[in-house]
Short mmCIF file of C-alpha atoms in Angstrom, two decimals:
data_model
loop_
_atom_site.label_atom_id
_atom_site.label_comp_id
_atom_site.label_asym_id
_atom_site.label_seq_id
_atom_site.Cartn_x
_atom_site.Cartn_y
_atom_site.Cartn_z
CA UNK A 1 51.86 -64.03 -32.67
CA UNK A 2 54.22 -61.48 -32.01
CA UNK A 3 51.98 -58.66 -32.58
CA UNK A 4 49.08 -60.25 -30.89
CA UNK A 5 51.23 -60.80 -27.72
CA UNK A 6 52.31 -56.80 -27.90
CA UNK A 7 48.92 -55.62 -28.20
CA UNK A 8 48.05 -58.23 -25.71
CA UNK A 9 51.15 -56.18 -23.43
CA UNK A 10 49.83 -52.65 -24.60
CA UNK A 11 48.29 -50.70 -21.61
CA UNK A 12 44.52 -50.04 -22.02
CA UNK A 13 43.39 -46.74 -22.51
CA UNK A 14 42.66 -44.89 -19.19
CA UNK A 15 39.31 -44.51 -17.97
CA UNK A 16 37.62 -41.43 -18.76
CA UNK A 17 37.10 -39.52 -15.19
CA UNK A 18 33.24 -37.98 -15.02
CA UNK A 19 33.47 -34.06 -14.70
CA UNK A 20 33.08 -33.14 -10.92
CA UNK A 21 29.66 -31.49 -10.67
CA UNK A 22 31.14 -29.50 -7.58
CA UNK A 23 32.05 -26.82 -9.80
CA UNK A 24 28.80 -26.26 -11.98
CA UNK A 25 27.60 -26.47 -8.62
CA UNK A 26 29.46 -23.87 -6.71
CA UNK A 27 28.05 -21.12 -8.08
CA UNK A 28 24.73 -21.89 -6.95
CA UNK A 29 26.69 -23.04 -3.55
CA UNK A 30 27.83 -19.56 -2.85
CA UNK A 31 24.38 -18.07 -3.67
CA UNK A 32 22.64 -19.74 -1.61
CA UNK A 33 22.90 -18.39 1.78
CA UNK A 34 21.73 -14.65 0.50
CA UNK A 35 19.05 -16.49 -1.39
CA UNK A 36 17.91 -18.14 1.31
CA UNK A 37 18.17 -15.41 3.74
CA UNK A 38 16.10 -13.00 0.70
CA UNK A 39 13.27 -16.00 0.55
CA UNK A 40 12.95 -15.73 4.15
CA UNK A 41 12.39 -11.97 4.24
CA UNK A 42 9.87 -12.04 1.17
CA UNK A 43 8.26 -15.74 2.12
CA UNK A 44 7.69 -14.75 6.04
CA UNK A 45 5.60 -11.78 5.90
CA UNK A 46 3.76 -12.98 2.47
CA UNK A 47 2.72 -16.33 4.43
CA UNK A 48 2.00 -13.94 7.78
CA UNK A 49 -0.08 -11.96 5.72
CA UNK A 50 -2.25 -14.62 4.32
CA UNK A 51 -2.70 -16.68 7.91
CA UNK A 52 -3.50 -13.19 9.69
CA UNK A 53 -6.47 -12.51 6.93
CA UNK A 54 -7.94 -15.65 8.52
CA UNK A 55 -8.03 -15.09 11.49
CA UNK A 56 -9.72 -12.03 14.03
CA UNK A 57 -6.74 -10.46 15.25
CA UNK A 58 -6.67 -6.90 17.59
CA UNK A 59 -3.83 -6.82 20.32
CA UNK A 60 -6.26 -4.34 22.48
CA UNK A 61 -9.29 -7.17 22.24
CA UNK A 62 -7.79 -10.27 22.76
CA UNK A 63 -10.91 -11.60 24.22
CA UNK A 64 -11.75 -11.36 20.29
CA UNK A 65 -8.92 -13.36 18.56
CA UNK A 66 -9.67 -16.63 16.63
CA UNK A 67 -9.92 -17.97 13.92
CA UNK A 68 -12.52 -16.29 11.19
CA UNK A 69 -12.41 -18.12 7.99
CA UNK A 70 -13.47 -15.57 5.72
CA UNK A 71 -15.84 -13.55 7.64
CA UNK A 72 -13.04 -10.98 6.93
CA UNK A 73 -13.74 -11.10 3.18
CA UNK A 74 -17.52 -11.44 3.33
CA UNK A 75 -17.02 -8.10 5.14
CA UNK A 76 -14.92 -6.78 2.64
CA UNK A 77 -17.62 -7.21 -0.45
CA UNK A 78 -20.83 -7.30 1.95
CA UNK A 79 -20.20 -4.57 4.34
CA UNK A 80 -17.53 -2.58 3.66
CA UNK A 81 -18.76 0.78 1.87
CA UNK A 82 -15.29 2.47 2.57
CA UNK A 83 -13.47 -0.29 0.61
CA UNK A 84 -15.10 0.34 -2.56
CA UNK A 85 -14.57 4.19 -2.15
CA UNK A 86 -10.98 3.58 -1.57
CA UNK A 87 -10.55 1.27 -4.40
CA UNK A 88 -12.32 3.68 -6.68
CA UNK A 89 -9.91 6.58 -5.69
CA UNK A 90 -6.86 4.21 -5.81
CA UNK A 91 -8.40 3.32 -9.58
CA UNK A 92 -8.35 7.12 -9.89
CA UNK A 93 -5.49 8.55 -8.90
CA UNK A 94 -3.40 5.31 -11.13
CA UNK A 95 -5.15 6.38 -14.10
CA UNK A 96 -4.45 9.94 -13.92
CA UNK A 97 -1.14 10.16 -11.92
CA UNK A 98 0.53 7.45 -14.86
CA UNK A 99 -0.97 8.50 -17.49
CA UNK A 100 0.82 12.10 -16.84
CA UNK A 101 3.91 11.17 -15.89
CA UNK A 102 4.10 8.85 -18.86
CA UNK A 103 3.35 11.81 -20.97
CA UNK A 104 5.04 14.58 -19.28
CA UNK A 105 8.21 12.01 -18.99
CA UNK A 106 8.23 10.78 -22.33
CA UNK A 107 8.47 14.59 -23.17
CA UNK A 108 11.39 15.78 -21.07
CA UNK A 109 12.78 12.50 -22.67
CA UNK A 110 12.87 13.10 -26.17
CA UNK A 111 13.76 16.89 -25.34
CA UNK A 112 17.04 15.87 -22.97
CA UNK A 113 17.88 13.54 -25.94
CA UNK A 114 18.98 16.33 -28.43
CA UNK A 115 22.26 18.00 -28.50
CA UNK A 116 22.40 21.54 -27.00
CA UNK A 117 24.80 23.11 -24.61
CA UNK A 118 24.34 22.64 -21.14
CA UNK A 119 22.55 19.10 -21.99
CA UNK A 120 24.59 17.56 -19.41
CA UNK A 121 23.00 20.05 -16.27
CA UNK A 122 19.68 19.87 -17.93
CA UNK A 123 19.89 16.00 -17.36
CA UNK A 124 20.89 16.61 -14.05
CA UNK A 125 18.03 18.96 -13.02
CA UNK A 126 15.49 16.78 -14.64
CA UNK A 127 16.43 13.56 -12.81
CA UNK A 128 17.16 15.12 -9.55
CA UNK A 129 13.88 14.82 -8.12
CA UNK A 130 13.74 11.25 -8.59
CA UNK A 131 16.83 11.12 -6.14
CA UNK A 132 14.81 13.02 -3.05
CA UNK A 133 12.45 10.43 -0.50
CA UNK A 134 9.09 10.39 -0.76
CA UNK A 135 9.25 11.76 2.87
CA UNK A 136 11.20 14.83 2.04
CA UNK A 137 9.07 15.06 -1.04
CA UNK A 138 6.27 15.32 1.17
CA UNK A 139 7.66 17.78 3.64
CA UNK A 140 8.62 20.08 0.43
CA UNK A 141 5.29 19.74 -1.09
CA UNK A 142 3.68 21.01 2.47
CA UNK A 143 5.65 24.25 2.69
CA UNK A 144 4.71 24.87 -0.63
CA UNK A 145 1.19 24.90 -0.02
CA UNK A 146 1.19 26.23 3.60
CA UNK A 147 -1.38 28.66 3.65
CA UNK A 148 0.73 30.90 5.54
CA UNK A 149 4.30 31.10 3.92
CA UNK A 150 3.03 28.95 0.49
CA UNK A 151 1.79 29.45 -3.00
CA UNK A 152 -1.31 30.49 -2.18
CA UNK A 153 0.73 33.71 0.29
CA UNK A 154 2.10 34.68 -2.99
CA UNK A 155 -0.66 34.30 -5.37
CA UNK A 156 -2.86 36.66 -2.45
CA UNK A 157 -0.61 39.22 -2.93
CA UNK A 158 -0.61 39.13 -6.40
CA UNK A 159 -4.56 39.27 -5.97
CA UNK A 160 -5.24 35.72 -7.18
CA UNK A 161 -7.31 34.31 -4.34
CA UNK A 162 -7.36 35.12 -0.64
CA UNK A 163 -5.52 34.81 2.52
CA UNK A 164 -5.26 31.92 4.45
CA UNK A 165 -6.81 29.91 1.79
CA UNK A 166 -5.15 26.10 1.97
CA UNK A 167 -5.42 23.96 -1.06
CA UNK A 168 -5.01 20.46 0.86
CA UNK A 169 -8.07 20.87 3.28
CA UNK A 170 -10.64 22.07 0.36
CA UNK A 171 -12.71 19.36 -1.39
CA UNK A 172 -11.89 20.83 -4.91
CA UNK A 173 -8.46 21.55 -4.54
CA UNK A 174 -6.76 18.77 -2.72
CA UNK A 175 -6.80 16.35 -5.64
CA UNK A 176 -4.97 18.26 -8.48
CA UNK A 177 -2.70 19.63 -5.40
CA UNK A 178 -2.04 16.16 -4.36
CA UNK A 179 -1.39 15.17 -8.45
CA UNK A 180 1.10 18.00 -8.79
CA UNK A 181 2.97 17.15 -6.09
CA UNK A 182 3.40 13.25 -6.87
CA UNK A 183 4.24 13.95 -10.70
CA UNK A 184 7.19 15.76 -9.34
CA UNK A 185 8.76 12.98 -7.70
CA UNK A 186 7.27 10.29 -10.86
CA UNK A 187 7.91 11.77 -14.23
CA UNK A 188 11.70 11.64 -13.86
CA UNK A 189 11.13 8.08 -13.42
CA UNK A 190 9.72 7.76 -16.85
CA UNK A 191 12.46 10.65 -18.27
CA UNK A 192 14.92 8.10 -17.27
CA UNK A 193 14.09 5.16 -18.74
CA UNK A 194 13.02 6.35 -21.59
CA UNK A 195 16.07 8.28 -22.41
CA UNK A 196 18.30 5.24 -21.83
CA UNK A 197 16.22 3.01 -24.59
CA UNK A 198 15.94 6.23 -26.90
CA UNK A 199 20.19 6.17 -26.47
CA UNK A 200 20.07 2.70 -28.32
CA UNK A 201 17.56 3.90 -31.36
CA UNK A 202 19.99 3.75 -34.57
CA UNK A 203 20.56 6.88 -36.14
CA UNK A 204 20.19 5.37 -39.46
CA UNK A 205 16.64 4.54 -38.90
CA UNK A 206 16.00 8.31 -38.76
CA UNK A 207 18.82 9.19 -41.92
CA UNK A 208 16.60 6.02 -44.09
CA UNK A 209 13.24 8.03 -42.89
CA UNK A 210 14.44 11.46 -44.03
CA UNK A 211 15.74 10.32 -47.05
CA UNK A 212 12.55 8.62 -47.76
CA UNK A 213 11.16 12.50 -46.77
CA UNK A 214 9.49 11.29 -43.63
CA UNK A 215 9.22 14.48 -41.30
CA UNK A 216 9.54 14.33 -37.70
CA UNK A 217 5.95 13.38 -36.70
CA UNK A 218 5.97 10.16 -38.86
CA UNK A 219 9.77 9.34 -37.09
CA UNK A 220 7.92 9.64 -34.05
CA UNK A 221 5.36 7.28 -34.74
CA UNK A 222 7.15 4.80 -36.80
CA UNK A 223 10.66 4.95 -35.25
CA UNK A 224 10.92 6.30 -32.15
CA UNK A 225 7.49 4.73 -30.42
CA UNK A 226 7.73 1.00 -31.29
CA UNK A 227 11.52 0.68 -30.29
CA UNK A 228 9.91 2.68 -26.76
CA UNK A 229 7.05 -0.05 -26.73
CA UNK A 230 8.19 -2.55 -24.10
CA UNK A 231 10.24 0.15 -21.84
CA UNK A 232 7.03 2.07 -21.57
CA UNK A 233 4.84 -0.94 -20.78
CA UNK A 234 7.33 -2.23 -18.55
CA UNK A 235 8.04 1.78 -16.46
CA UNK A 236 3.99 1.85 -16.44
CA UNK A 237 3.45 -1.49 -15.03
CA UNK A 238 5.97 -0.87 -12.15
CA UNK A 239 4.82 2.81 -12.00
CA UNK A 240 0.66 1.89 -11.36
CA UNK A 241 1.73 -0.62 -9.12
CA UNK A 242 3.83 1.87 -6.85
CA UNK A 243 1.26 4.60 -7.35
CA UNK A 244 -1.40 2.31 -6.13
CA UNK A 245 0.38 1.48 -3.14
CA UNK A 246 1.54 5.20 -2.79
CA UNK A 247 1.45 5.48 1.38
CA UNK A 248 3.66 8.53 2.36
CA UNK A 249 3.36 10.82 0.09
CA UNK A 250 -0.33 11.58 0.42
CA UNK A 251 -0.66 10.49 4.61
CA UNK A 252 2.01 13.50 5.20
CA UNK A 253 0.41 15.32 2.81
CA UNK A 254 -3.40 14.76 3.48
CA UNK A 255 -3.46 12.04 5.64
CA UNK A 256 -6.09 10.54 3.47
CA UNK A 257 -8.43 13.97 3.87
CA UNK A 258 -10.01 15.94 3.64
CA UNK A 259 -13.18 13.91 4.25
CA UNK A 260 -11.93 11.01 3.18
CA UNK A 261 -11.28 12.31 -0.35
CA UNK A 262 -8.09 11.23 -0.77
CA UNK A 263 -7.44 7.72 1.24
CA UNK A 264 -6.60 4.69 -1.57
CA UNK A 265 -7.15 1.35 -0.20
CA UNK A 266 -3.35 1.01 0.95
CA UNK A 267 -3.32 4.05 3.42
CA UNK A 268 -7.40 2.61 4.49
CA UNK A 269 -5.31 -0.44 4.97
CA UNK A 270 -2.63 0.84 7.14
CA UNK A 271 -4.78 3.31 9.27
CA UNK A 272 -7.33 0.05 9.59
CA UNK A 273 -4.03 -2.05 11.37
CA UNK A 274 -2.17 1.24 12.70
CA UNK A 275 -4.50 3.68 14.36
CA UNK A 276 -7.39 0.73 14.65
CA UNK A 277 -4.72 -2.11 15.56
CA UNK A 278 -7.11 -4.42 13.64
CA UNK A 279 -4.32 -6.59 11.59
CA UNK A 280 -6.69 -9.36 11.18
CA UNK A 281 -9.26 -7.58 8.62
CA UNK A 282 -6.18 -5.56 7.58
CA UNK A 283 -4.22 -8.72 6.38
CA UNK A 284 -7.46 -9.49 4.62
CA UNK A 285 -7.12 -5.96 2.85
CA UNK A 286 -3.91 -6.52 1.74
CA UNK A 287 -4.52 -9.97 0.56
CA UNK A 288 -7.72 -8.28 -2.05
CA UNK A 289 -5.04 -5.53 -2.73
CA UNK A 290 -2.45 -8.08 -3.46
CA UNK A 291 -4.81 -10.16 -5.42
CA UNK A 292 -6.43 -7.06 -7.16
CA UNK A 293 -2.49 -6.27 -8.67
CA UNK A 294 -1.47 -9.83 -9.74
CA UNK A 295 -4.69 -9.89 -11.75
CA UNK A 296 -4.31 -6.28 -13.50
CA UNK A 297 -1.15 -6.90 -14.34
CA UNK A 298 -1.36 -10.23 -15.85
CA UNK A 299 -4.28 -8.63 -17.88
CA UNK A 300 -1.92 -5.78 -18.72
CA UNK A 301 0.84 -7.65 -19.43
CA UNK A 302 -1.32 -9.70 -21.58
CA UNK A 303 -3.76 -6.96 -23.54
CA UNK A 304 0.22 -5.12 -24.30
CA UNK A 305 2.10 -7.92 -25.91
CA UNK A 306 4.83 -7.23 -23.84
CA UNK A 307 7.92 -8.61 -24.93
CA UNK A 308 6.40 -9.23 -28.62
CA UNK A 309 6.98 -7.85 -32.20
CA UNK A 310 6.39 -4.06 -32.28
CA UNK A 311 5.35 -4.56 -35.50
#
């Protein structure tokens, strides 16, 4: 009885208090603001974009606005020859202008990733150009090929070519002139990433591989390449997609000439809603363009096996 009537007395056990959820909450709390404010820049102009491609839209022919359903895409595939000649060239100039810099970056790569003396400067010089505007890239690129003060000035007096000749207003020229230029700015892009996953490659990968007398070719292909897989798929991906919307660089150069030969479908796109102030069918443009990416790179992403086994 005795005992019964202590335990009876005995205080019960407190009540277990449920964890506040304020503080696995706060750190989305505190975030919140900048994400909201960062979903309102992206969400505005992506939901602007997609109204405006609907609708006929000039601010000097507002007798014209309305609503157009997608008469601005039936015009697009039906009647539209300059569309498909832009998004040829803009197929073009991805191919070519990513395919070097992966190649010329993956070089300067694997060469800034030995040891010599001076490797620090030699790093410096080979990333530098990545650090310059595309602006001021262009402005360089156009003294250099002035036909007055330029390359070509030189190369006349040398007695390759003649005076006066300018290689951005010929036909046959402009191109690789225009490729030249851009892989200056883009391959230390590649050089960079590259370098920083070839930094994390073990060293006794390559010891195992000579041992095994592997010579530097096979290290290459066996070693170095599939530990490189996903940081070159990933640096190409984000390369073709800014190379297809490349703007600046070739409308200070070129301005999309001579004779059309080198407008992609983003500079069509912004002289079509600049110089033509038609942002209706322009919105439409960059909805196609938009559409045209997301596709590509899904199929990329997909066809590369990104993030799989390199084996």
């Amino acid at each position: 009885m005795a005992q019964a009537a202590a335990v009876a007395k005995s205080p019960a056990p407190p009540r277990r208090r449920r964890a506040s959820a304020t503080p696995r909450r706060l750190p989305y709390l505190l975030i919140a603001p900048a994400g909201l404010l960062m979903l309102g820049f992206i969400a505005y102009p992506v939901i602007s974009v997609f109204y405006y491609s609907l609708q006929d839209y000039n601010p000097t022919k507002p007798w014209r606005n309305g609503y157009a359903g997608f008469g601005n895409f039936t015009k697009i595939f039906t009647d539209d020859p300059v569309f498909w000649d832009t998004l040829v060239f803009s197929a073009k100039w991805v191919f070519v202008e990513v395919g070097l810099q992966l190649l010329f970056g993956l070089a300067l790569a694997l060469i800034v990733n030995q040891t010599f003396v001076g490797r620090g400067l030699g790093r410096a010089l080979v990333f530098s150009p990545w650090a310059v505007s595309g602006v001021l890239t262009s402005a360089i690129w156009v003294l250099l090929y002035n036909s007055q003060t330029g390359i070509t000035r030189y190369l006349a007096d040398l007695g390759i070519g003649s005076y006066g000749t300018s290689w951005l207003s010929d036909t046959s020229t402009v191109f690789p002139a225009a490729i030249v230029a851009d892989l200056w700015r883009g391959v230390p892009f590649f050089a960079i990433l590259i370098l920083a996953d070839l930094q994390s490659v073990s060293k006794d990968l390559y010891e195992a591989a000579e041992v095994d007398g592997a010579g530097r070719i096979k290290q290459f292909w066996h070693i170095t390449l599939p530990h490189l897989k996903d940081a070159i798929i990933l640096s190409t991906l984000l390369r073709a997609v800014w190379e297809f919307n490349n703007v600046d660089l070739l409308y200070t150069l070129t301005g999309g000439g001579p004779a059309g030969e080198t407008t992609t479908l983003p500079l069509y796109i912004a002289n079509t809603s600049v110089e033509s102030h038609d942002f209706g069918y322009a919105s439409a443009l960059t909805t196609v363009a938009f559409v045209i990416l997301l596709f590509c790179s899904i199929v990329y992403l997909r066809l590369s096996k990104f993030g799989g086994d390199n084996k």
